[in-house]
PDB file of C-alpha atoms in Angstrom:
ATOM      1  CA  UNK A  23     -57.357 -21.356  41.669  1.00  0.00           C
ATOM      2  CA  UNK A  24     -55.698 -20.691  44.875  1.00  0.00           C
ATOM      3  CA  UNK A  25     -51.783 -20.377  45.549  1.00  0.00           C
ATOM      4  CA  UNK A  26     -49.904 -23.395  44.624  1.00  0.00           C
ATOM      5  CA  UNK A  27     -48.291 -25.823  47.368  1.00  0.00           C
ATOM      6  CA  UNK A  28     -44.798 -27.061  46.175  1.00  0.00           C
ATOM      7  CA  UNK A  29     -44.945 -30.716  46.421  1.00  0.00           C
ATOM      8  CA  UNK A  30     -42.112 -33.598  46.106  1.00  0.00           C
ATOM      9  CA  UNK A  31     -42.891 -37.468  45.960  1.00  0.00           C
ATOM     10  CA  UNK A  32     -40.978 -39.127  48.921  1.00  0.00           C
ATOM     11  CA  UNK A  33     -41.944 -36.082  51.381  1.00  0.00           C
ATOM     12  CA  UNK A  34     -44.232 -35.031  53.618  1.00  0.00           C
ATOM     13  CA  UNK A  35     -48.323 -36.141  52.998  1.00  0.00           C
ATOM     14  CA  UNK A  36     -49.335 -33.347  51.011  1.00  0.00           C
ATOM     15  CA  UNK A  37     -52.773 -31.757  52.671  1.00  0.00           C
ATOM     16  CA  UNK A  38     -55.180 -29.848  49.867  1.00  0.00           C
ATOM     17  CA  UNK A  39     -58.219 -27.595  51.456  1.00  0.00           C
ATOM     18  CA  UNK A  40     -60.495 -27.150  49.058  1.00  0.00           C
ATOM     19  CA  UNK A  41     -62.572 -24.090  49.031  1.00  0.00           C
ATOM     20  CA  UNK A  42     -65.735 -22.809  47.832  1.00  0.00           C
ATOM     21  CA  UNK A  43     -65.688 -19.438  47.454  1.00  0.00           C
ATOM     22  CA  UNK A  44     -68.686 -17.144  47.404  1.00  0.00           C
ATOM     23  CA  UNK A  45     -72.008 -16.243  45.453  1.00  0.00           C
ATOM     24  CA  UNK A  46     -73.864 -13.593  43.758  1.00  0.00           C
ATOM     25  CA  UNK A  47     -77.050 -12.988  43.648  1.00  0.00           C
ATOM     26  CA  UNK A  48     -80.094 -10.783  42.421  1.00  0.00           C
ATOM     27  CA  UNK A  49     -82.681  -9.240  40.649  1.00  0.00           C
ATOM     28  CA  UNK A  50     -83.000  -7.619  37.282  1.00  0.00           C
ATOM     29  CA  UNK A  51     -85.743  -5.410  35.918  1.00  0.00           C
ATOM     30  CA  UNK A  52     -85.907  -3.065  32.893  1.00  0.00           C
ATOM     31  CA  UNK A  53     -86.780   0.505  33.807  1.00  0.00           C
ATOM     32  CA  UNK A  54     -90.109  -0.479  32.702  1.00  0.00           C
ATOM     33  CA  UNK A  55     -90.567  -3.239  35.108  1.00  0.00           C
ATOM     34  CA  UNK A  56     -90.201  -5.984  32.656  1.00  0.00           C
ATOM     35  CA  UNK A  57     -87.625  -8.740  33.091  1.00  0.00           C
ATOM     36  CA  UNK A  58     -85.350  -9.172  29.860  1.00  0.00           C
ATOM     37  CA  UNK A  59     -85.339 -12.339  28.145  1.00  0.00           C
ATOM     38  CA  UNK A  60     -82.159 -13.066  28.550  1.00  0.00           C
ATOM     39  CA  UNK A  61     -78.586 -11.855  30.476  1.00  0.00           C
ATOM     40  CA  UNK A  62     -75.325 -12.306  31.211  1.00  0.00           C
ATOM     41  CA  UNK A  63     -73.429 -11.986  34.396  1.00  0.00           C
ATOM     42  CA  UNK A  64     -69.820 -11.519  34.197  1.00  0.00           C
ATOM     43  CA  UNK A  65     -66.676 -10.970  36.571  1.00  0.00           C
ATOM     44  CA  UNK A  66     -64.225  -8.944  35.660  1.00  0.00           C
ATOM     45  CA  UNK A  67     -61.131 -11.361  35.019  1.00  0.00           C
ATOM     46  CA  UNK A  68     -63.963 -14.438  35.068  1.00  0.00           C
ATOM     47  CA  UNK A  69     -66.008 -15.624  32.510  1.00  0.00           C
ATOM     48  CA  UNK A  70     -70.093 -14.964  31.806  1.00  0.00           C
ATOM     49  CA  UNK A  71     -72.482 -16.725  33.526  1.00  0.00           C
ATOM     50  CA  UNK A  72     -75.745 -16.772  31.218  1.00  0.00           C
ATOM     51  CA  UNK A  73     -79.960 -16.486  32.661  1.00  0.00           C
ATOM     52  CA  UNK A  74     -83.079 -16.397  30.462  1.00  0.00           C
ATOM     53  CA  UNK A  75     -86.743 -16.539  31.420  1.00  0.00           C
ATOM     54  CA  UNK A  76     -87.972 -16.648  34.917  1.00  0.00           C
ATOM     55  CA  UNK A  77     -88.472 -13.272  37.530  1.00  0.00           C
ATOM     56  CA  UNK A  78     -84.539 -12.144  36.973  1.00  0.00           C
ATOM     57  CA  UNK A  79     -82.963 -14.026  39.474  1.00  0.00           C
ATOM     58  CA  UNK A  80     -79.988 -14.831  39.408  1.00  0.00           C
ATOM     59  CA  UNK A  81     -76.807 -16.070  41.228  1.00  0.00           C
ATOM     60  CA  UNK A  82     -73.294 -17.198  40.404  1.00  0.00           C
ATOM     61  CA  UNK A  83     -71.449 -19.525  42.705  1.00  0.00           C
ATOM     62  CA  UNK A  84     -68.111 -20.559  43.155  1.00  0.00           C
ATOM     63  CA  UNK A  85     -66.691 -17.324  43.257  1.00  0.00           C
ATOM     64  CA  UNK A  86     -63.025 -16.739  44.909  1.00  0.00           C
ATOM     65  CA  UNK A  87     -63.641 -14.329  47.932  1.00  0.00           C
ATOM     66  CA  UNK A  88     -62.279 -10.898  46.647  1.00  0.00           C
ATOM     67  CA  UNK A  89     -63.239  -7.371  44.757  1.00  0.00           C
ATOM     68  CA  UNK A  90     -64.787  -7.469  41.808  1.00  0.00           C
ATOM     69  CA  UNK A  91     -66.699  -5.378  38.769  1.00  0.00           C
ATOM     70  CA  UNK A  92     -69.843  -6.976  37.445  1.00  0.00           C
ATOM     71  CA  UNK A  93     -71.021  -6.720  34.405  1.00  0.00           C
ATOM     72  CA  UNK A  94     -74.759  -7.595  33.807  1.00  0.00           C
ATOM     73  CA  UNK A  95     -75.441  -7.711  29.490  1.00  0.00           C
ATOM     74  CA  UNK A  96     -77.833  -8.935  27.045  1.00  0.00           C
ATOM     75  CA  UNK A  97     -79.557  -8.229  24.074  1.00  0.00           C
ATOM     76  CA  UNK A  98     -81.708  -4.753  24.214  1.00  0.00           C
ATOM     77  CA  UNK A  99     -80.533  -2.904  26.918  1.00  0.00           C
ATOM     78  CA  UNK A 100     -77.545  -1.422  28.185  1.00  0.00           C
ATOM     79  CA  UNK A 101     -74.447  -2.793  30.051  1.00  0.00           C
ATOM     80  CA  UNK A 102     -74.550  -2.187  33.867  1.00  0.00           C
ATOM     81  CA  UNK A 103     -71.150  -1.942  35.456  1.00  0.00           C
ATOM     82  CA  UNK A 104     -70.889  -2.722  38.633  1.00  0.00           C
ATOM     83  CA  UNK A 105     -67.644  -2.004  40.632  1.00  0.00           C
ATOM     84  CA  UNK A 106     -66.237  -2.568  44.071  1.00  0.00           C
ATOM     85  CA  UNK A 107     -68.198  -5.628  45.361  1.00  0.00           C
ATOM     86  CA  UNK A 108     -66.902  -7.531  47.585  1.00  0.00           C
ATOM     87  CA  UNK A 109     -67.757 -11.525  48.235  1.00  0.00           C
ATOM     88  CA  UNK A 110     -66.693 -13.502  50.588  1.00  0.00           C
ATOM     89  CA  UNK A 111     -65.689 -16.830  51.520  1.00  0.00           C
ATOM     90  CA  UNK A 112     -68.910 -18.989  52.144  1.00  0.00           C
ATOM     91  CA  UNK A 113     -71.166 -16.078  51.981  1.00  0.00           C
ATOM     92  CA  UNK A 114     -73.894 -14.546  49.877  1.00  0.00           C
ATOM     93  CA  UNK A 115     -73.231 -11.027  48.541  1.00  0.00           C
ATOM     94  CA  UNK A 116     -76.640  -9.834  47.580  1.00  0.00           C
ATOM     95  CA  UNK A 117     -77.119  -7.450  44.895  1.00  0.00           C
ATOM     96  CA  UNK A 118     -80.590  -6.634  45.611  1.00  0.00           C
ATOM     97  CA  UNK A 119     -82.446  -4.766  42.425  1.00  0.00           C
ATOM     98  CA  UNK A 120     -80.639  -4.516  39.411  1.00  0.00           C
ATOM     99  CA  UNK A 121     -82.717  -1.647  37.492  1.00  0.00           C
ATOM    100  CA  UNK A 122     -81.430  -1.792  33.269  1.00  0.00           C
ATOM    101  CA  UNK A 123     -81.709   1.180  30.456  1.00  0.00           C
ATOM    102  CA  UNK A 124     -83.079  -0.201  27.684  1.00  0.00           C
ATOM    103  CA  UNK A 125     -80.885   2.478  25.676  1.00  0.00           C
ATOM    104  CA  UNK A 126     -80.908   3.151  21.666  1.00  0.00           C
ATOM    105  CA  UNK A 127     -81.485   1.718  19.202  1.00  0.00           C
ATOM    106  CA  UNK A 128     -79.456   2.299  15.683  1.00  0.00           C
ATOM    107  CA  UNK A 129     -80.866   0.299  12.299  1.00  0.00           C
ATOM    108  CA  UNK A 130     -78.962   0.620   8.978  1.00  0.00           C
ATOM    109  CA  UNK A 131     -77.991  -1.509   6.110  1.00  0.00           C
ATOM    110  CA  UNK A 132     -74.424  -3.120   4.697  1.00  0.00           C
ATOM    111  CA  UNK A 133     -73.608  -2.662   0.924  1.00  0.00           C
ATOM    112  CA  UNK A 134     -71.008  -3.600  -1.111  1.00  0.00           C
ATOM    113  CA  UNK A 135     -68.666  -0.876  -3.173  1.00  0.00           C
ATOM    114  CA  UNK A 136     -71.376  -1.320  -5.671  1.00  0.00           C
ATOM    115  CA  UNK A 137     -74.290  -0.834  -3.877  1.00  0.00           C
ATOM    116  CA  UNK A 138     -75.761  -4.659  -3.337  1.00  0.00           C
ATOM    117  CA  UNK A 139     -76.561  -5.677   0.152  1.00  0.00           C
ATOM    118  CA  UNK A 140     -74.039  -8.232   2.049  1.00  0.00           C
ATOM    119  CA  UNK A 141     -74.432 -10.375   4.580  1.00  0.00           C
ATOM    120  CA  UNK A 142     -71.824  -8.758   7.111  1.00  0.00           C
ATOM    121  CA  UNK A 143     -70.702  -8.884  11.012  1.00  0.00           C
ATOM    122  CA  UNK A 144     -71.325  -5.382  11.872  1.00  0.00           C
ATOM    123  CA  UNK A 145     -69.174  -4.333  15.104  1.00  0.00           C
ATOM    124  CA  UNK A 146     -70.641  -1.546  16.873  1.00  0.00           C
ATOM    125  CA  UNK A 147     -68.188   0.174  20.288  1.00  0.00           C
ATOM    126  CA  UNK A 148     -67.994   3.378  21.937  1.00  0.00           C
ATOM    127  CA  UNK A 149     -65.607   5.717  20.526  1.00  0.00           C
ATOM    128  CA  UNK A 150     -62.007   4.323  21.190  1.00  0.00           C
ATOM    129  CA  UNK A 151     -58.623   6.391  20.906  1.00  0.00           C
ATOM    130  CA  UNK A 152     -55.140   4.286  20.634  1.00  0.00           C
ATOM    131  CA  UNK A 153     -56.714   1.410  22.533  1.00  0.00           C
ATOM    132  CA  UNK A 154     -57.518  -2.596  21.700  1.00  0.00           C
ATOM    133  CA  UNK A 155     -60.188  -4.086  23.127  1.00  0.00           C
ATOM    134  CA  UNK A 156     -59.753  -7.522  24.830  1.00  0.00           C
ATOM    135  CA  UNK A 157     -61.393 -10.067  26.581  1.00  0.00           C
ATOM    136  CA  UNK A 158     -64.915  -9.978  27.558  1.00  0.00           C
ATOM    137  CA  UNK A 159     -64.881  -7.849  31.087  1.00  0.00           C
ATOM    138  CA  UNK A 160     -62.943  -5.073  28.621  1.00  0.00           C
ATOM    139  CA  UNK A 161     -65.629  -5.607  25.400  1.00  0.00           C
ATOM    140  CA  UNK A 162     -68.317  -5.043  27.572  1.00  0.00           C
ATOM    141  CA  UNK A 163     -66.625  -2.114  28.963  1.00  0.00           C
ATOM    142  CA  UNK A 164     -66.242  -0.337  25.985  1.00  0.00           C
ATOM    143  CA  UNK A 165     -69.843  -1.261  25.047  1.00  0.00           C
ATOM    144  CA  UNK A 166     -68.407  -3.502  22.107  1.00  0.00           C
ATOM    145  CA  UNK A 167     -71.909  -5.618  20.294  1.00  0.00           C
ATOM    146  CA  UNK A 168     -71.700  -7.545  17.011  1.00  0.00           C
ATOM    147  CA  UNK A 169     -74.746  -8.600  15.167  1.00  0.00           C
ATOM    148  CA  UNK A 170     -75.076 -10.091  11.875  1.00  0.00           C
ATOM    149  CA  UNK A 171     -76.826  -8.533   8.968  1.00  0.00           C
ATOM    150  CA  UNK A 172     -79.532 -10.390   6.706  1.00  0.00           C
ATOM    151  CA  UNK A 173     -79.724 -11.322   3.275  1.00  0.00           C
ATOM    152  CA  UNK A 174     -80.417  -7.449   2.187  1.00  0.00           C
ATOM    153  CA  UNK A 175     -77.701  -6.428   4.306  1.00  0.00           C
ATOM    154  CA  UNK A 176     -80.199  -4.915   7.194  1.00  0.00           C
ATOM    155  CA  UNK A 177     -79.099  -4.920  10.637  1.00  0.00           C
ATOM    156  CA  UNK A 178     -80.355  -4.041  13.908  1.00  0.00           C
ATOM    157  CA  UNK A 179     -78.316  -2.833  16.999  1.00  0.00           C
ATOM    158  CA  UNK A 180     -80.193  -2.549  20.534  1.00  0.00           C
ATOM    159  CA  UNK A 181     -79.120  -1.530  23.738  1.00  0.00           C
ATOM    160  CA  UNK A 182     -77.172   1.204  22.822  1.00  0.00           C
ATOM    161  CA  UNK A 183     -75.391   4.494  24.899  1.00  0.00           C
ATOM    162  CA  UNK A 184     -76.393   8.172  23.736  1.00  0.00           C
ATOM    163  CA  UNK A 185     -72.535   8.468  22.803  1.00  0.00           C
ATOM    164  CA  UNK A 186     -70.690   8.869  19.601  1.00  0.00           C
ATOM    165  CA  UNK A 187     -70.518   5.157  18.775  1.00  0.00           C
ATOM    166  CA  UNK A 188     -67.785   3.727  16.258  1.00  0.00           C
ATOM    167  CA  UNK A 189     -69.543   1.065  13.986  1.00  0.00           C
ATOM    168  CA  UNK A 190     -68.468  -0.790  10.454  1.00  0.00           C
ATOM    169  CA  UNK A 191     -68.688  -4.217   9.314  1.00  0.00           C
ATOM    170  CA  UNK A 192     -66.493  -6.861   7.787  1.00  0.00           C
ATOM    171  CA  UNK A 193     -66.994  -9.475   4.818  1.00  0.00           C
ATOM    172  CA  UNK A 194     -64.451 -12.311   4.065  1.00  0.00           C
ATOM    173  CA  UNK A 195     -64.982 -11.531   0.300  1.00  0.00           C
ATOM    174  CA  UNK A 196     -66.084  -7.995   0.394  1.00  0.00           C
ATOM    175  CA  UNK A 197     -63.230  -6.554   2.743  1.00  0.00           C
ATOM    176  CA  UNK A 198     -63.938  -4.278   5.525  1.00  0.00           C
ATOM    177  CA  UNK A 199     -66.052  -1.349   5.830  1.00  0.00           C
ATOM    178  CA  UNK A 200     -65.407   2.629   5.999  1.00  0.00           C
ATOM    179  CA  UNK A 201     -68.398   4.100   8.095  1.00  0.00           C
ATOM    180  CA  UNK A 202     -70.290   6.885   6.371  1.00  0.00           C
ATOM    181  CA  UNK A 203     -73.774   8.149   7.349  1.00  0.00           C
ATOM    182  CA  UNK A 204     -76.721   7.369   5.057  1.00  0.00           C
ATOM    183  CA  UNK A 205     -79.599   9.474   3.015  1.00  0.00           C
ATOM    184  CA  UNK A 206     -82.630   9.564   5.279  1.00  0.00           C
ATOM    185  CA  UNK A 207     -80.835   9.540   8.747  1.00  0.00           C
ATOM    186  CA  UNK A 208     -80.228   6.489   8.273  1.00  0.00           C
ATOM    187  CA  UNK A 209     -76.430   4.698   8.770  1.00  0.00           C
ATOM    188  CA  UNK A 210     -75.338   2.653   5.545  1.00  0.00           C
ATOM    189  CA  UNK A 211     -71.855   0.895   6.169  1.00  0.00           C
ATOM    190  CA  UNK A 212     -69.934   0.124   2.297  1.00  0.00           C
ATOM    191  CA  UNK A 213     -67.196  -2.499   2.075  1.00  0.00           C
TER     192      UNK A 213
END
């Protein structure tokens, strides 16, 4: 929303210009050349505006003329971040391509203390020091993902950075987790 007009019943006829802002547009492609099933376009300050299916188009409308950092997310590949662009009033900024990593991909298992599986929100972020993460521009940022785990407490993360990653998981009955690595190579997160 724009500046606001002071107004006073009894005065002066009160004019409102409505205006509709910009767009943004593109293309996304895996570095493989496939399209993913689904993404998320996102303004920093603005909320996500969600695609699935189709070539990778996409464009978001409606968008005050200013500077902005993009965010383009989804499941299985990394967040792109990108800063700087500029859209203005009644115009098109065009992204072009879009290329997306498909990144890493990190499987494990949630147990309780005593070794059963649990069915667990597992929170997986790059490595944070003294800071809180908030609001979606800032999650995806800080490459913040949260999946849920399955009835033997197996879980699946995709899209990952090659970066020490901070993970654990949380249980309303079983508390919350201390991260640990597993036998095998493999991550195991105990409540």
């Amino acid at each position: 929303m724009g500046t606001p007009v002071r107004a006073e019943t009894g005065g002066f006829e009160v004019v409102v210009r409505m205006r509709r802002g910009g767009s943004l547009s593109g293309q996304v492609r895996l570095d493989d050349g496939a399209v993913p099933a689904a993404f998320t376009v996102t303004l920093r300050g603005g909320s996500g505006t969600s695609f699935g299916g189709g070539d990778g188009r996409f464009q978001v409308y409606g968008i005050p003329a200013g500077e902005y950092t993009v965010f383009v997310s989804g499941p299985g590949f990394l967040t792109k971040s990108l800063p700087a662009l500029k859209v203005a009033e009644d115009q098109d900024t065009n992204l072009g391509a879009v290329a997306l990593s498909r990144g890493r991909r990190l499987t494990g298992r949630v147990a309780s203390a005593a070794g059963a599986p649990v069915r667990a929100t597992v929170t997986v972020s790059q490595q944070l020091r003294g800071c809180a993460v908030v609001g979606s521009a800032a999650e995806l940022a800080h490459g913040l993902q949260q999946v849920s785990s399955d009835a033997e407490g197996r879980f699946v993360l995709e899209g990952l950075p090659i970066t020490i990653l901070q993970l654990g998981a949380e249980h309303p009955v079983e508390g919350r987790s201390a991260f640990r690595a597993g036998g095998g190579g493999r991550p195991s997160v105990s409540l």
